[in-house]
mmCIF file of C-alpha atoms in Angstrom:
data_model
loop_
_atom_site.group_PDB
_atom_site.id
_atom_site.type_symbol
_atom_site.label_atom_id
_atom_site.label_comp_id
_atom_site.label_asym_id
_atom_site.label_seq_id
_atom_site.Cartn_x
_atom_site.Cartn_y
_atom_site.Cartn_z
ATOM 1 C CA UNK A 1 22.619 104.408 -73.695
ATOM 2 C CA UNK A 2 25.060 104.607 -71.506
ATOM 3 C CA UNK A 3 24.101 105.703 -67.540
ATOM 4 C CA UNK A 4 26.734 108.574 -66.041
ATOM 5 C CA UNK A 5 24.732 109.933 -63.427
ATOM 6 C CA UNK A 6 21.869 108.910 -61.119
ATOM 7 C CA UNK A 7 20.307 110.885 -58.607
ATOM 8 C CA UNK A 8 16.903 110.312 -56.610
ATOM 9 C CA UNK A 9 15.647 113.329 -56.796
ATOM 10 C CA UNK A 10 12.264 113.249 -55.388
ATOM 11 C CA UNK A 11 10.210 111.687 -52.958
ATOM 12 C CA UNK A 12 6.323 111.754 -53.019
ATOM 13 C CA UNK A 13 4.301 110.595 -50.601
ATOM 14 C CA UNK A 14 0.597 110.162 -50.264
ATOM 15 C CA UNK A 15 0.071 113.626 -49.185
ATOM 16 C CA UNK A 16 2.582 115.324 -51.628
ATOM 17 C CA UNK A 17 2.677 117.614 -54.420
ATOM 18 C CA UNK A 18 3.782 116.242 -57.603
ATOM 19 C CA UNK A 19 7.020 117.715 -59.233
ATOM 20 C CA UNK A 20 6.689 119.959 -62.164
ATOM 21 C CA UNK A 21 9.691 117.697 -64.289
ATOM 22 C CA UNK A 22 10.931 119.415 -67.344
ATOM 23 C CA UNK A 23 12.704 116.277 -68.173
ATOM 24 C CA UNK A 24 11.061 113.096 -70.395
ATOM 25 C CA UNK A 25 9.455 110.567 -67.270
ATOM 26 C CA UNK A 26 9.351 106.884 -67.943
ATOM 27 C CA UNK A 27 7.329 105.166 -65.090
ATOM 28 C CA UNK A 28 7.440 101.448 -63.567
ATOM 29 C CA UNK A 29 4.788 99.556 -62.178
ATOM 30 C CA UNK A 30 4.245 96.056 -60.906
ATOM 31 C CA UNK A 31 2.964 94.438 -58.444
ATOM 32 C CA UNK A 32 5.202 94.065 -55.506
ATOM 33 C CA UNK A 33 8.113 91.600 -55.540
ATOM 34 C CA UNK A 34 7.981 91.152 -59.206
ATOM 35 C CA UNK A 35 11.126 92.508 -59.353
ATOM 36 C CA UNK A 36 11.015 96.680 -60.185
ATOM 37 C CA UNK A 37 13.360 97.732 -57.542
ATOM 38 C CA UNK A 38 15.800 94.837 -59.538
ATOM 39 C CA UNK A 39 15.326 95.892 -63.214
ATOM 40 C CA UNK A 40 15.080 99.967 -61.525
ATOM 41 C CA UNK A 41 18.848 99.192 -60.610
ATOM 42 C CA UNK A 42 19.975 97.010 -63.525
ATOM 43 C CA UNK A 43 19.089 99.678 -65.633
ATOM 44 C CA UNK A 44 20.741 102.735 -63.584
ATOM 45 C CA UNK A 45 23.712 100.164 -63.511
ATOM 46 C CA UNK A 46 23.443 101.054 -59.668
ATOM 47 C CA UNK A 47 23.811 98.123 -57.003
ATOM 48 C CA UNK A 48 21.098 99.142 -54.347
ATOM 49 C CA UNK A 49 20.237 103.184 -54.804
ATOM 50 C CA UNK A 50 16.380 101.549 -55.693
ATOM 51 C CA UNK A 51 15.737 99.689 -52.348
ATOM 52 C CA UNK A 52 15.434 95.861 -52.739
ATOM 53 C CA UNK A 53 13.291 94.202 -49.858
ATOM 54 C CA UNK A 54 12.467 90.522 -48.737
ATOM 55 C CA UNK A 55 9.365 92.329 -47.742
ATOM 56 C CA UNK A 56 7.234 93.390 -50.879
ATOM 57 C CA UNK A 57 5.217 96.430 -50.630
ATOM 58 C CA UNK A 58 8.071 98.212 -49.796
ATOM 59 C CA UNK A 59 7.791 101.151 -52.226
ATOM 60 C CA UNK A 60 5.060 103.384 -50.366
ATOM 61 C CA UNK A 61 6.737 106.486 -52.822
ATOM 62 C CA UNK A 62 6.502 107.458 -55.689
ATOM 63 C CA UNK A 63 10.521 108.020 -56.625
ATOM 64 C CA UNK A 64 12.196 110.286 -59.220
ATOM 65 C CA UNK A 65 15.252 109.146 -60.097
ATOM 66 C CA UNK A 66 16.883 111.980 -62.337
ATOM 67 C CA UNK A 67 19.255 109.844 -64.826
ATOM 68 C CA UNK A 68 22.021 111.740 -66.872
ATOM 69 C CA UNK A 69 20.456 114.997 -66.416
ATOM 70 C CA UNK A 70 17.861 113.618 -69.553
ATOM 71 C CA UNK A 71 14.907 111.949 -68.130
ATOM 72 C CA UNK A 72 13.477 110.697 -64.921
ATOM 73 C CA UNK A 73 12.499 107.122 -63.931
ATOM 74 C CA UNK A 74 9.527 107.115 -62.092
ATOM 75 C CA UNK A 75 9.176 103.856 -59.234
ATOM 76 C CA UNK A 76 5.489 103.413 -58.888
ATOM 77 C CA UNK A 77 4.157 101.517 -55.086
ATOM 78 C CA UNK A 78 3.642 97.929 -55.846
ATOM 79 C CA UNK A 79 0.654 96.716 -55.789
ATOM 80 C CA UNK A 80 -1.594 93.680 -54.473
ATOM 81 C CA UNK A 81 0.020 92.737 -51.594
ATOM 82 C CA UNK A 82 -2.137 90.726 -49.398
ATOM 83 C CA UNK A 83 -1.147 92.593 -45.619
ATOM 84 C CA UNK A 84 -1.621 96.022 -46.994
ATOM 85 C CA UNK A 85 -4.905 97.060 -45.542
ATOM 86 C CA UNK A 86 -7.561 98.265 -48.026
ATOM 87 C CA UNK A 87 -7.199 102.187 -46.780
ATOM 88 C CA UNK A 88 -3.344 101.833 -47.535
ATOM 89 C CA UNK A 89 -3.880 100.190 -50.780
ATOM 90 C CA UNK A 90 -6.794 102.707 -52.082
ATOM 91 C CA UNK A 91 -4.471 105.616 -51.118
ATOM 92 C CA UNK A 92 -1.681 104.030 -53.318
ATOM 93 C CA UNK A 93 -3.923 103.702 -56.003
ATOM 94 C CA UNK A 94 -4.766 107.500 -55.260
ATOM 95 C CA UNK A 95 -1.362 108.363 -56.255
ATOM 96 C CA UNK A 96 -0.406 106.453 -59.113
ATOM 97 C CA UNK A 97 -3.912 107.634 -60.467
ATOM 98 C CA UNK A 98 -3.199 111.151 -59.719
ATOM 99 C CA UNK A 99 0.336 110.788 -61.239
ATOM 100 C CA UNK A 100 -0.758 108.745 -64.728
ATOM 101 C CA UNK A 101 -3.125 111.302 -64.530
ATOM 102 C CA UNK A 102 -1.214 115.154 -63.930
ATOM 103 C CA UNK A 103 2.532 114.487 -65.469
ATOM 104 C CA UNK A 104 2.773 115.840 -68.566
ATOM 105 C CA UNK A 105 6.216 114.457 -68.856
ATOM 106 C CA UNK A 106 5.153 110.878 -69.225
ATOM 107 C CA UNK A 107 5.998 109.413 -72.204
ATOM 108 C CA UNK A 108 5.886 105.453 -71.496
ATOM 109 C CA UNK A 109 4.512 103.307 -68.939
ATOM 110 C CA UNK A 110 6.611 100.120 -68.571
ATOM 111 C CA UNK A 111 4.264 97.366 -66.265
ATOM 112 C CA UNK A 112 6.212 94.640 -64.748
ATOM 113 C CA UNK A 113 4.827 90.691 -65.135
ATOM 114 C CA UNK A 114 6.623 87.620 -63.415
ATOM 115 C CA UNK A 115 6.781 85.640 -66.547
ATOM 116 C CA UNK A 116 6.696 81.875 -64.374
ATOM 117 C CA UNK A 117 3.135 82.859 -63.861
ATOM 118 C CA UNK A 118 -0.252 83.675 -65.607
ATOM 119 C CA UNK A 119 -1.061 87.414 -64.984
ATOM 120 C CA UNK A 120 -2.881 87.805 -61.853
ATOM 121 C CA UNK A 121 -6.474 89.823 -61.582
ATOM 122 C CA UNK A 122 -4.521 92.522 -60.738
ATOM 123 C CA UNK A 123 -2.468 92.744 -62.738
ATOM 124 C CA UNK A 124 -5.225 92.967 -65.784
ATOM 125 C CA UNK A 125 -6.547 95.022 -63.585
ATOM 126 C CA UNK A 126 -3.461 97.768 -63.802
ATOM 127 C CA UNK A 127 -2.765 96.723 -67.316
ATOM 128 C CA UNK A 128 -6.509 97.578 -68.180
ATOM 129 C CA UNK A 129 -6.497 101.280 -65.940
ATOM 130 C CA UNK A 130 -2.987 101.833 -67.528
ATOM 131 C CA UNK A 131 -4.839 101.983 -70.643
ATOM 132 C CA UNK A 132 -8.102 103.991 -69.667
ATOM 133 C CA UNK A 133 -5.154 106.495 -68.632
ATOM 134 C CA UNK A 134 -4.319 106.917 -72.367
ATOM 135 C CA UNK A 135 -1.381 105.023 -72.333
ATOM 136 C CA UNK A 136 -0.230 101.567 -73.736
ATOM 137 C CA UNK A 137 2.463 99.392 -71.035
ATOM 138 C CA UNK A 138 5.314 98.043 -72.152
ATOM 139 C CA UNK A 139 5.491 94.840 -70.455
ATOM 140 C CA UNK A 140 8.689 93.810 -69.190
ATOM 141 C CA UNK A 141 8.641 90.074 -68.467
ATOM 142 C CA UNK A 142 10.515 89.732 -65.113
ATOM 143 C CA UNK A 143 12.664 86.820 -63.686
ATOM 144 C CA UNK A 144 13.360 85.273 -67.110
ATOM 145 C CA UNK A 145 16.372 83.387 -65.729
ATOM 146 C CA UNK A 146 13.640 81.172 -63.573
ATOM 147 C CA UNK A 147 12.281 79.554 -67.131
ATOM 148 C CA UNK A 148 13.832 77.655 -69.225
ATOM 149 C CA UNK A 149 14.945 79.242 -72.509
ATOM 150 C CA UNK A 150 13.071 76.820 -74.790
ATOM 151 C CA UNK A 151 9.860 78.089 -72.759
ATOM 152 C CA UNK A 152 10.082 81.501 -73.043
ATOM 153 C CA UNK A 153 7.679 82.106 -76.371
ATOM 154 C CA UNK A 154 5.485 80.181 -74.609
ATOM 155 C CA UNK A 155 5.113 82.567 -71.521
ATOM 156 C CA UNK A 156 5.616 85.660 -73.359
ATOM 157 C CA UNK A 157 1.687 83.980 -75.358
ATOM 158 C CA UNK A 158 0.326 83.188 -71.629
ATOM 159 C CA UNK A 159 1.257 86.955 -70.758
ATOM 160 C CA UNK A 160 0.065 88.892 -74.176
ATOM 161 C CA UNK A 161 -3.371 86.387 -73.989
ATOM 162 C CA UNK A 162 -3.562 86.695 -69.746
ATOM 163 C CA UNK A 163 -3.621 90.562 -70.337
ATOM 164 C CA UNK A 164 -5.481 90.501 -73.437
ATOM 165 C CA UNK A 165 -2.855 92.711 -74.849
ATOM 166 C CA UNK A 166 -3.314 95.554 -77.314
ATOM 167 C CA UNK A 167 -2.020 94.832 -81.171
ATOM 168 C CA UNK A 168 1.470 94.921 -81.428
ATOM 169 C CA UNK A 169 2.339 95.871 -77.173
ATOM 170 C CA UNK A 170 5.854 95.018 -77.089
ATOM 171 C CA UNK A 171 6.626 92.522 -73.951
ATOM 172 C CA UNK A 172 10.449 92.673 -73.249
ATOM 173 C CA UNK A 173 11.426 89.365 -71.023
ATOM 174 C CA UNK A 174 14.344 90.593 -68.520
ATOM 175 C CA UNK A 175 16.369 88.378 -65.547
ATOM 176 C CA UNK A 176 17.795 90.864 -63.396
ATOM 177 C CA UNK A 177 20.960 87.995 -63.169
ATOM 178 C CA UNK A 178 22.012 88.337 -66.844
ATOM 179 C CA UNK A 179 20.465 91.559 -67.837
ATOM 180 C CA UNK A 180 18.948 89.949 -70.671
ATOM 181 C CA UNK A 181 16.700 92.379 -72.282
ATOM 182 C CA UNK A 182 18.298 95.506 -70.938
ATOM 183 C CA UNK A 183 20.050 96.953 -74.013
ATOM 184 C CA UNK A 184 16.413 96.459 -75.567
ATOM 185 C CA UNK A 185 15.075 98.739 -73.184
ATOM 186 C CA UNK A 186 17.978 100.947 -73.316
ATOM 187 C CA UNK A 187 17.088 101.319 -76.690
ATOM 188 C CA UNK A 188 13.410 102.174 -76.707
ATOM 189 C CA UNK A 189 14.271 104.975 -74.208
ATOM 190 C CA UNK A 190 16.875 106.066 -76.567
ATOM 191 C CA UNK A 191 14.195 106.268 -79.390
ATOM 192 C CA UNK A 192 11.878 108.016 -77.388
ATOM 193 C CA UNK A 193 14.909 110.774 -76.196
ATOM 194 C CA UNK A 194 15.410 111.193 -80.113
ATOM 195 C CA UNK A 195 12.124 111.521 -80.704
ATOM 196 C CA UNK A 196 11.953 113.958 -77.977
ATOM 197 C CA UNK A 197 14.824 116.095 -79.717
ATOM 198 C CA UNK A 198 13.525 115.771 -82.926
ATOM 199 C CA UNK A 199 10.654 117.431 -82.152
ATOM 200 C CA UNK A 200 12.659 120.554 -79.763
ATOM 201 C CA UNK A 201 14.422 121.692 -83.118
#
């Protein structure tokens, strides 16, 4: 894959209406400052168009980023961040419920884990509702380049046993430094543009 245009094309808030996208969607959720806004720009090859923050919970939007005039990506809010106040956060959850729920362009779901760490109760908790949604995540295994290489099988086991992972989920570990991991998710989203075109003709 190679990236040739980006454009954010959409911004929804709590209040708005969803786009009708005739283009593929690939969504991205994690909690906040996991890393999305990171691995959002690594893979648009884009220095800052997804904003970075020192101050998680940032993304209050859901974003549509229209990429090569083929697909969208689709930056979920974070979630579980501590000095969100419940009303915020259930409103959030409003949204990514309603959009799981309405796009019909959503192919994949890709849910962001910081692989230093055992996956927090919320994040089984999104893992699990990702699911009941009808989809299966792709985990992508964030801030790889914080491990050391000879531990990585052993956190990518913590994360597929902390999430209780379905048979044969696919858990990508990335490091926004070294873009380790990105051509593999360049080429899922290829497979799944194939498929798409496969099935047009």
């Amino acid at each position: 894959m190679v990236i040739k245009s980006v454009n954010l094309e959409t911004v929804c808030g709590v209040t708005s209406k969803l786009p009708e996208n005739k283009l593929m969607e690939f969504a991205f959720a994690g909690k906040s400052n996991v890393g999305k806004s990171s691995l959002i720009n690594g893979l648009m090859n884009r220095k800052a168009l997804a904003r970075t923050s020192a101050q998680p919970g940032k993304t209050q939007t859901i974003n549509f980023y229209n990429i090569n005039e083929q697909m969208y990506f689709v930056d979920l809010p974070g979630y579980g961040y501590a000095k969100v106040s419940e009303q915020e956060k259930a409103k959030w959850g409003k949204m990514i419920e309603n959009y799981l729920h309405q796009s019909r362009q959503l192919k994949a779901v890709f849910l962001l884990i910081d692989i230093r760490h055992e996956p927090s109760g919320n994040d089984r908790l999104m893992y699990d509702w990702i699911l009941h949604q009808g989809f299966e995540p792709i985990i992508i295994a964030t801030k790889l380049d914080k491990i050391n290489r000879s531990q990585i099988q052993k956190h990518v086991k913590m994360i597929r046993e902390g999430l209780k992972v379905v048979k044969n989920t696919i858990i990508i570990p990335y490091s926004s430094i070294t873009k380790q991991g990105r051509e593999e998710i360049y080429e899922l989203l290829d497979s799944y543009l194939e498929a798409g075109e496969a099935n047009d003709e």
